[in-house]
XYZ file of C-alpha atoms in Angstrom:
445
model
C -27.502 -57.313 33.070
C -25.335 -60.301 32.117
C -23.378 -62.272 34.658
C -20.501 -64.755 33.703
C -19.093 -67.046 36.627
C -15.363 -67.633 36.861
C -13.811 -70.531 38.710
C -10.973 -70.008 40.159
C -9.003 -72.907 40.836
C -7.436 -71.566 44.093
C -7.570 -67.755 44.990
C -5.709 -65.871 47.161
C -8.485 -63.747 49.231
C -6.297 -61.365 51.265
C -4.839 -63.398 53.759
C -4.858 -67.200 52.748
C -5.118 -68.808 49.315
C -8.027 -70.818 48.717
C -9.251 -73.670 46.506
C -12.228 -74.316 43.998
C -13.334 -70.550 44.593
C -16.665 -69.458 42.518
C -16.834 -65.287 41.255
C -19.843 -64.086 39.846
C -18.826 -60.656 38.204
C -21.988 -58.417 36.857
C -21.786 -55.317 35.287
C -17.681 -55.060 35.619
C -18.039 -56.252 39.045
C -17.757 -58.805 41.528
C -20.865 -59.408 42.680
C -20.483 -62.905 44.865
C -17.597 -64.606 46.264
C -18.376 -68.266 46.800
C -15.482 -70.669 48.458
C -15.165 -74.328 48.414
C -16.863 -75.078 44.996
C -15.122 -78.349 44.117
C -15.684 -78.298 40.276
C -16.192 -75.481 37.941
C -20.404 -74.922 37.787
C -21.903 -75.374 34.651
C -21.050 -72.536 31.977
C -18.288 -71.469 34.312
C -14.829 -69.838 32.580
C -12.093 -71.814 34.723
C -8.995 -70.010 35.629
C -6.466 -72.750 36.563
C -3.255 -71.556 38.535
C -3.302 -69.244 41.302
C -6.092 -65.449 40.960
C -5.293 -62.804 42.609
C -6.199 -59.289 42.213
C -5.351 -57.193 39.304
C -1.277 -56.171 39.811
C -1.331 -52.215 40.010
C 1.740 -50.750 38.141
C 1.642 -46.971 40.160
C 4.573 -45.427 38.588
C 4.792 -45.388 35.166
C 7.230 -43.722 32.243
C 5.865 -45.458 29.432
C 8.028 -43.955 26.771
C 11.435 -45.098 28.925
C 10.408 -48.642 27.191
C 12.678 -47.523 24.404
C 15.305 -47.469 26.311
C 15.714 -50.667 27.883
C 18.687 -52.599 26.601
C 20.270 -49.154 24.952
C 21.221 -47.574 28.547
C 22.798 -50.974 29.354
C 25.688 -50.409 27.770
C 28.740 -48.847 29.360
C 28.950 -47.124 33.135
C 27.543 -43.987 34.504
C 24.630 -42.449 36.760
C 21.185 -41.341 36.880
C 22.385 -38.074 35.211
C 24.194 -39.685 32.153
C 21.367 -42.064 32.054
C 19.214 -38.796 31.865
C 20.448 -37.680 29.008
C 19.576 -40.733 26.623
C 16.385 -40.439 27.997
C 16.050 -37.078 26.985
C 16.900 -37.489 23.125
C 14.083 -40.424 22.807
C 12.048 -37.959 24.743
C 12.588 -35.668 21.375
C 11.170 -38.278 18.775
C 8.154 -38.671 19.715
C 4.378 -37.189 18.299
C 0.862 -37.984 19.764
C 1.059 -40.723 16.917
C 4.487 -42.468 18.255
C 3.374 -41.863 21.390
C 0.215 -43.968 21.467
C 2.008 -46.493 19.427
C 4.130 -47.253 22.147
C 2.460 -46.465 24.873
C -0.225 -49.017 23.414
C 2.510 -51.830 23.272
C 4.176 -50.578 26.683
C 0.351 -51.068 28.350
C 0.084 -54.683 26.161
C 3.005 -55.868 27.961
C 1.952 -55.064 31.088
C -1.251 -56.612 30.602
C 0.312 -59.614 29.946
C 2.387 -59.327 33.586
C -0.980 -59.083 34.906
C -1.175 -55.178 35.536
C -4.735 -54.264 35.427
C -4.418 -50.391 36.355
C -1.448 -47.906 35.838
C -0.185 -44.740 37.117
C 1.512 -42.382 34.145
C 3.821 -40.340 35.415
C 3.103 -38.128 32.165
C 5.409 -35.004 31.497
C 5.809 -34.992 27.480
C 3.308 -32.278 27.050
C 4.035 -29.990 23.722
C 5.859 -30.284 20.606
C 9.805 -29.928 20.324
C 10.782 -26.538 21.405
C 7.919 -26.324 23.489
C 5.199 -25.048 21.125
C 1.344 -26.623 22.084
C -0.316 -28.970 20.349
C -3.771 -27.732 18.292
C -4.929 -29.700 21.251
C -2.392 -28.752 24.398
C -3.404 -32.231 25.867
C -2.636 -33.989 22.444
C 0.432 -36.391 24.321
C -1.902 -37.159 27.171
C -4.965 -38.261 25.409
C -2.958 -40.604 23.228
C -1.694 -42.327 26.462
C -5.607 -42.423 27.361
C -6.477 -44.177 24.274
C -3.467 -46.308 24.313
C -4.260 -47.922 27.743
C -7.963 -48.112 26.435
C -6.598 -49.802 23.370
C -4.607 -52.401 25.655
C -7.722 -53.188 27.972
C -6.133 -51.374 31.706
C -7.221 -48.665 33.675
C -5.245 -45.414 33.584
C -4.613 -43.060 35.969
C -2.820 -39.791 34.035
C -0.861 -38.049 36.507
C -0.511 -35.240 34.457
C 2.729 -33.750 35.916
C 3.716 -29.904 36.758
C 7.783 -29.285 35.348
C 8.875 -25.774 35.250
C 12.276 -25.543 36.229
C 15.465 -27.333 35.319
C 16.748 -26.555 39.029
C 14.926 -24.812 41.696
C 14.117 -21.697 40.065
C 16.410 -22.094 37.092
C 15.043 -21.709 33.317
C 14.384 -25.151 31.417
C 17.274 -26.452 29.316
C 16.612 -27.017 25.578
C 15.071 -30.635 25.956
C 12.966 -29.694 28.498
C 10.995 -27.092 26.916
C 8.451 -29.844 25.885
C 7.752 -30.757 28.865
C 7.048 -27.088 31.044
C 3.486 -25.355 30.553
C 5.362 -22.134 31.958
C 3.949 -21.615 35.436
C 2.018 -23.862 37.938
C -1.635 -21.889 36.823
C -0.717 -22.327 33.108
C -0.446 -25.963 34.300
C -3.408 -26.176 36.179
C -5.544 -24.294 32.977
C -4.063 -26.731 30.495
C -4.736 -29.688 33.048
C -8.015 -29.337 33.929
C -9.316 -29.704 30.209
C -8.755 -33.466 30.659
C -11.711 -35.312 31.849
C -12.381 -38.518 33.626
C -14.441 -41.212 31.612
C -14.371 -45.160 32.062
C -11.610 -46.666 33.362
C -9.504 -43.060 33.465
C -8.548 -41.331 36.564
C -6.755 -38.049 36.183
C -4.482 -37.069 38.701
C -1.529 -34.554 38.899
C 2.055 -34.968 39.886
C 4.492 -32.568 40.886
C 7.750 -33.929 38.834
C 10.048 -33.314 41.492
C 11.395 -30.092 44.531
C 14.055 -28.896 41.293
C 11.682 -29.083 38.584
C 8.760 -26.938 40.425
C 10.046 -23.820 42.131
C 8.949 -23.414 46.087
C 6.373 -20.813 45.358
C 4.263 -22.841 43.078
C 4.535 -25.988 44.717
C 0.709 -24.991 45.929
C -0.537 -24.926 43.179
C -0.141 -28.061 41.914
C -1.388 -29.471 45.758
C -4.602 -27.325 45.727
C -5.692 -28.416 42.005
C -5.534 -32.323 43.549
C -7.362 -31.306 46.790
C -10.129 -29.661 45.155
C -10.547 -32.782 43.212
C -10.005 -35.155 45.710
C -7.200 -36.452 42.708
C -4.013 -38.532 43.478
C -0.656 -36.474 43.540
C 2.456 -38.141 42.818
C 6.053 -36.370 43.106
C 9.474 -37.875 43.127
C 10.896 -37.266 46.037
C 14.689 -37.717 47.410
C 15.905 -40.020 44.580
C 19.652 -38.491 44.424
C 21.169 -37.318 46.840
C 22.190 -34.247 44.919
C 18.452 -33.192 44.687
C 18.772 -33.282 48.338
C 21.749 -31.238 48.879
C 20.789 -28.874 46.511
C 17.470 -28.244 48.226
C 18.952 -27.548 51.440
C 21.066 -24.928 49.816
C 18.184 -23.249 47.763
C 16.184 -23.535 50.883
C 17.430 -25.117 53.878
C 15.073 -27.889 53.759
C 14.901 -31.170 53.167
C 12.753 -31.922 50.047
C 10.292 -33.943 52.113
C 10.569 -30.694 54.791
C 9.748 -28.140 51.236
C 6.765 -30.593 50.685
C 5.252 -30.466 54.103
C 5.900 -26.572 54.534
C 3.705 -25.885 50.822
C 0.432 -28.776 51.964
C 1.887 -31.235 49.799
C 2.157 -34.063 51.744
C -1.131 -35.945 52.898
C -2.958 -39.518 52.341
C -3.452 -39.152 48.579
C -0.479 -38.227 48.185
C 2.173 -40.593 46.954
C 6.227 -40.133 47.132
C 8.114 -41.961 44.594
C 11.685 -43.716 45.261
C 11.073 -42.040 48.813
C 15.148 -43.435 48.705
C 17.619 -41.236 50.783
C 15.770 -39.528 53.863
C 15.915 -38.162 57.340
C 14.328 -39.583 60.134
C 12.378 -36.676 60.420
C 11.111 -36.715 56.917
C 9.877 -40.691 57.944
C 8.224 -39.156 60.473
C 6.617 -36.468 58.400
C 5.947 -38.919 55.975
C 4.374 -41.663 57.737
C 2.400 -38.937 60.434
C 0.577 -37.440 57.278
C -0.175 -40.662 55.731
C 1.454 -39.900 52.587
C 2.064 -42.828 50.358
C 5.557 -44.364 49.582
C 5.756 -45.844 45.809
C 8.686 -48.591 45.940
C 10.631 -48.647 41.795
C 13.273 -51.516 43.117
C 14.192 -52.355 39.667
C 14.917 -48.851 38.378
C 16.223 -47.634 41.407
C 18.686 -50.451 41.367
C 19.356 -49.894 37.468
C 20.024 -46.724 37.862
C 22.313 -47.097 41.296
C 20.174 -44.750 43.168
C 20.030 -46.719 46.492
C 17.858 -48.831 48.753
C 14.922 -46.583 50.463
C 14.144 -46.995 54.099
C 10.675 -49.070 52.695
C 10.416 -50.862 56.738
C 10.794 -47.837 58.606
C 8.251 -45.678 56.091
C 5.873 -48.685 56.375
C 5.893 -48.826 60.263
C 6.202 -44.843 60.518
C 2.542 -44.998 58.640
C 3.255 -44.029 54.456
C 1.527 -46.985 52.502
C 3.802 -48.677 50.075
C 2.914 -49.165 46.834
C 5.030 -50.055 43.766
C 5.926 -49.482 39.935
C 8.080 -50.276 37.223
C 8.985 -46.695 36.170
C 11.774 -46.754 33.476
C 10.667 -50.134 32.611
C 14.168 -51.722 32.707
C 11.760 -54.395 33.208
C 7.757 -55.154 33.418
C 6.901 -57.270 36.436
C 5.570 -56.579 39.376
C 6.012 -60.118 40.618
C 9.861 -59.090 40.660
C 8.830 -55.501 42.095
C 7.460 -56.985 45.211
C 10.348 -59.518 45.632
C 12.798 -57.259 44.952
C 11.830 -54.543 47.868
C 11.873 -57.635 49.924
C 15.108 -59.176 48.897
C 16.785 -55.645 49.109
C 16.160 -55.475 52.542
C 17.684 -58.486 53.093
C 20.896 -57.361 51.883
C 20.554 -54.167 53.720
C 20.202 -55.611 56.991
C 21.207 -59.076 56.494
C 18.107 -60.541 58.258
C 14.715 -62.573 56.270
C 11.431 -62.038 56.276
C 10.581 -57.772 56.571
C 7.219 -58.279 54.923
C 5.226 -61.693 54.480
C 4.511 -62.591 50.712
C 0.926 -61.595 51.575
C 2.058 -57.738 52.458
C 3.793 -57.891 49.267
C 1.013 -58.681 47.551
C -1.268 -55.786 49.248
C 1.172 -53.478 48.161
C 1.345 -54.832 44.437
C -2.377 -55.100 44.367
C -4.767 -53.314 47.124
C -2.267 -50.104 48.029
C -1.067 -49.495 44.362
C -5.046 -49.420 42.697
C -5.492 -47.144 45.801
C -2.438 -44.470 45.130
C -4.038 -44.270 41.764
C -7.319 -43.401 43.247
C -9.231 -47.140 42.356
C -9.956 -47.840 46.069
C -12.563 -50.365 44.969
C -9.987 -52.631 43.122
C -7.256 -55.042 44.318
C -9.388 -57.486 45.869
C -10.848 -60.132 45.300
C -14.945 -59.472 46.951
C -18.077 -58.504 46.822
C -18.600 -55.261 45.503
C -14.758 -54.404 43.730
C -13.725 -54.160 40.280
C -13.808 -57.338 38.289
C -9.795 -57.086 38.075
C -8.036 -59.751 38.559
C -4.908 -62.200 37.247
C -4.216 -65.890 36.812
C -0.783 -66.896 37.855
C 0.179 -70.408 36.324
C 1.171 -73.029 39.177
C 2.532 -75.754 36.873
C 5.922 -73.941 34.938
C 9.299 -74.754 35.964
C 9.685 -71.482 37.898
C 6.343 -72.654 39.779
C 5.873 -76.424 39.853
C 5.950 -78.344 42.820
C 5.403 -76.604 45.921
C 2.241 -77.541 47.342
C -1.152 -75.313 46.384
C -1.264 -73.458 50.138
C 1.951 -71.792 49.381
C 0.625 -70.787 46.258
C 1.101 -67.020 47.461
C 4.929 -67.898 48.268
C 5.466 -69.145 45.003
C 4.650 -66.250 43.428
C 6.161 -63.988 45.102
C 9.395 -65.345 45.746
C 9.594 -67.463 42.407
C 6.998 -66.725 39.583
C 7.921 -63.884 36.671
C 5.533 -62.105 34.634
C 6.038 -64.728 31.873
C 4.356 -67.157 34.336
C 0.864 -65.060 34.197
C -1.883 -67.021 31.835
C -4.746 -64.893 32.285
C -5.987 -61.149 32.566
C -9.540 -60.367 33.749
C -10.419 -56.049 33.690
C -14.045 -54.600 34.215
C -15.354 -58.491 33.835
C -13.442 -59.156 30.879
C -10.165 -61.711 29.384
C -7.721 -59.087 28.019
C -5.432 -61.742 28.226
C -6.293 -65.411 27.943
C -3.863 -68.530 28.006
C -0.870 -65.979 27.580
C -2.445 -63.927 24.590
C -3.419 -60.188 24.672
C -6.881 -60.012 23.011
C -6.433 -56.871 20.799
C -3.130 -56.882 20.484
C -2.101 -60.290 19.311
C 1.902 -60.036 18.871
C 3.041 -57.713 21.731
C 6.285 -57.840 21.075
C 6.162 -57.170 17.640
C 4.364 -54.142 18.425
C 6.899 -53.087 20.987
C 9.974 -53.613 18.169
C 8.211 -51.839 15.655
C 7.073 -48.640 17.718
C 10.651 -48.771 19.385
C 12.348 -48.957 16.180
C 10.307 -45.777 14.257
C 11.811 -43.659 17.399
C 15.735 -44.782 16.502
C 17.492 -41.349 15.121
């Protein structure tokens, strides 16, 4: 059993950031926390900046990389945004696939993400014909996060419908298995191994017709497996549920056992009170996207009144219009602001649980995001000392990067015990963005 002390020149341990803090990490773990070490101890790896617990990304669409930059240009909505999406979805294999998915989980290792959530829906070929292996798409997102040194959690994801009930269109056919128990079969061949969580996800009240909805909810239970679903992103999804069904979508969710703590609602954006309540009295979890939702113009969610009404937030960088969850947890903040023209909704602290702590735990990793005895050995160095960072004094270290840091500002990433990133360089995948511009470019039609 070998054991490798890091010294952390100030830490931020939950509540208050703290200097010349001492981690002994065994076996992918942290097995002491020691506070008020002056100077590194001998042998020690020093982390200089500010550590906090590894960043948890819990909504991911890793092949939406492509896209950013291309659906910049011109007007539109989250439907004609849709459709881009949909011809990249086209191009890619199980090789392509890991490709980028490898570079997608690079960069995020270098914003300090230590564990993601893959919203994964890509299943079969063009046309909708399996793979020899009908979990060919999935398993190369496994590999590619193992390849890029994070934890995965596959939320392999249940779409059967192109609108309530309605067949798929021609570019969805890749991504339906048929029926919620052809989904469930083809599903449960996946298996858990190190650092891989498999969870399901329901991709959304249109794309999974009422009667199946079930399904999907029992497969998780039985597992005791995270469920994700998008929930009440449009407001057309909303109106078009009540007329299928004369429900809300949060209402559909509740009425099929959907909704419970590991359960996670993404975008959670335009709701009733009522579905707050039903949200927040069945614990379900809330998963914040503020820079997609505000790149796509989908709205400002109710994040205060979900938070106080009980749903744990949590948050991700979904379409990946950018990677960093430093701006994530700013930006929920900072959108409440200009919602209600009044500071301070959540302390930089609370935005930091739900970036670290809450996000590992919507992914099912309840022993990361922290930094203590016992947890994962996941953790990130933010640098203290750039000109986004420099001179506010060390106790407001958490402020600082919150309110002011970027993902470029992150100098170190620590997984299971070990650097994946060190001084700003990913460890087994040397030129990130090289990778990224390459795997991007073999998709162009």
């Amino acid at each position: 059993m070998s054991l490798t002390t890091y010294w952390l020149e100030h830490a931020w341990l939950d509540t208050n950031v703290e200097p010349g803090v001492a981690l002994e990490v065994s076996d992918g773990r942290i097995t002491a926390v020691r506070t008020g070490i002056d100077t590194p101890p001998p042998g020690a790896v020093v982390l200089r900046g500010l550590t906090i617990p590894g960043l948890s990304n819990a909504h991911s669409h890793a092949f939406h990389r492509a896209l950013r930059g291309t659906v910049q240009v011109g007007s539109g909505t989250f439907w004609t945004w849709r459709e881009v999406m949909y011809a990249v979805a086209q191009r890619l294999t199980p090789d392509s696939y890991f490709a980028l998915a490898r570079a997608v989980y690079a960069e995020m290792a270098l914003a300090g993400i230590t564990s993601v959530g893959e919203f994964h829906y890509l299943h079969h070929a063009p046309g909708g014909s399996p793979y020899a292996d009908p979990n060919a798409m999935g398993e190369a997102l496994i590999a590619a996060a193992a390849e890029a040194g994070i934890r995965i959690t596959l939320l392999d994801t249940a779409y059967l419908s192109s609108g309530f009930g309605a067949a798929p269109e021609r570019h969805q056919l890749r991504f339906t298995d048929g029926t919620a128990e052809q989904w469930a079969e083809r599903v449960s061949a996946l298996k858990e191994r190190d650092g891989v969580r498999i969870g399901a996800a329901i991709h959304s009240v249109r794309a999974v017709p009422a009667d199946q909805l079930a399904t999907v909810a029992r497969w998780a239970q039985d597992r005791e497996a995270p469920l994700h679903v998008h929930l009440s992103e449009q407001t057309a999804e909303n109106d078009a549920c009540l007329a299928a069904h004369g429900l809300t979508p949060t209402q559909l969710l509740a009425e099929h056992g959907v909704l419970g703590p590991r359960t996670t609602g993404v975008h959670n954006t335009h709701l009733t009170d009522g579905d707050i309540t039903l949200l927040g009295t069945s614990t379900t979890g809330t998963c914040m996207c503020p820079t997609t939702e505000r790149d796509l113009a989908d709205g400002i969610g109710p994040a205060v009144a979900l938070q106080r009404a009980g749903s744990p937030l949590s948050l991700g960088s979904d379409s990946h219009a950018v990677i960093d969850l430093l701006e994530e947890a700013r930006a929920m903040e900072l959108n409440e602001r200009l919602r209600t023209r009044t500071r301070g909704h959540w302390t930089a602290a609370a935005l930091l649980r739900a970036a670290t702590a809450d996000g590992h735990a919507a992914l099912g990793w309840a022993d990361a995001g922290t930094l203590a005895a016992g947890a994962l050995a996941d953790f990130t160095t933010i640098a203290l000392d750039t000109v986004r960072t420099a001179g506010p004094v060390p106790r407001l270290a958490a402020e600082t990067a919150v309110f002011a840091a970027s993902a470029a500002d992150v100098r170190h990433t620590v997984v299971a015990g070990r650097h994946v990133v060190r001084d700003g360089v990913h460890h087994s995948v040397p030129d990130v963005a090289a990778a990224l511009a390459d795997s991007i470019a073999a998709l162009r039609g």
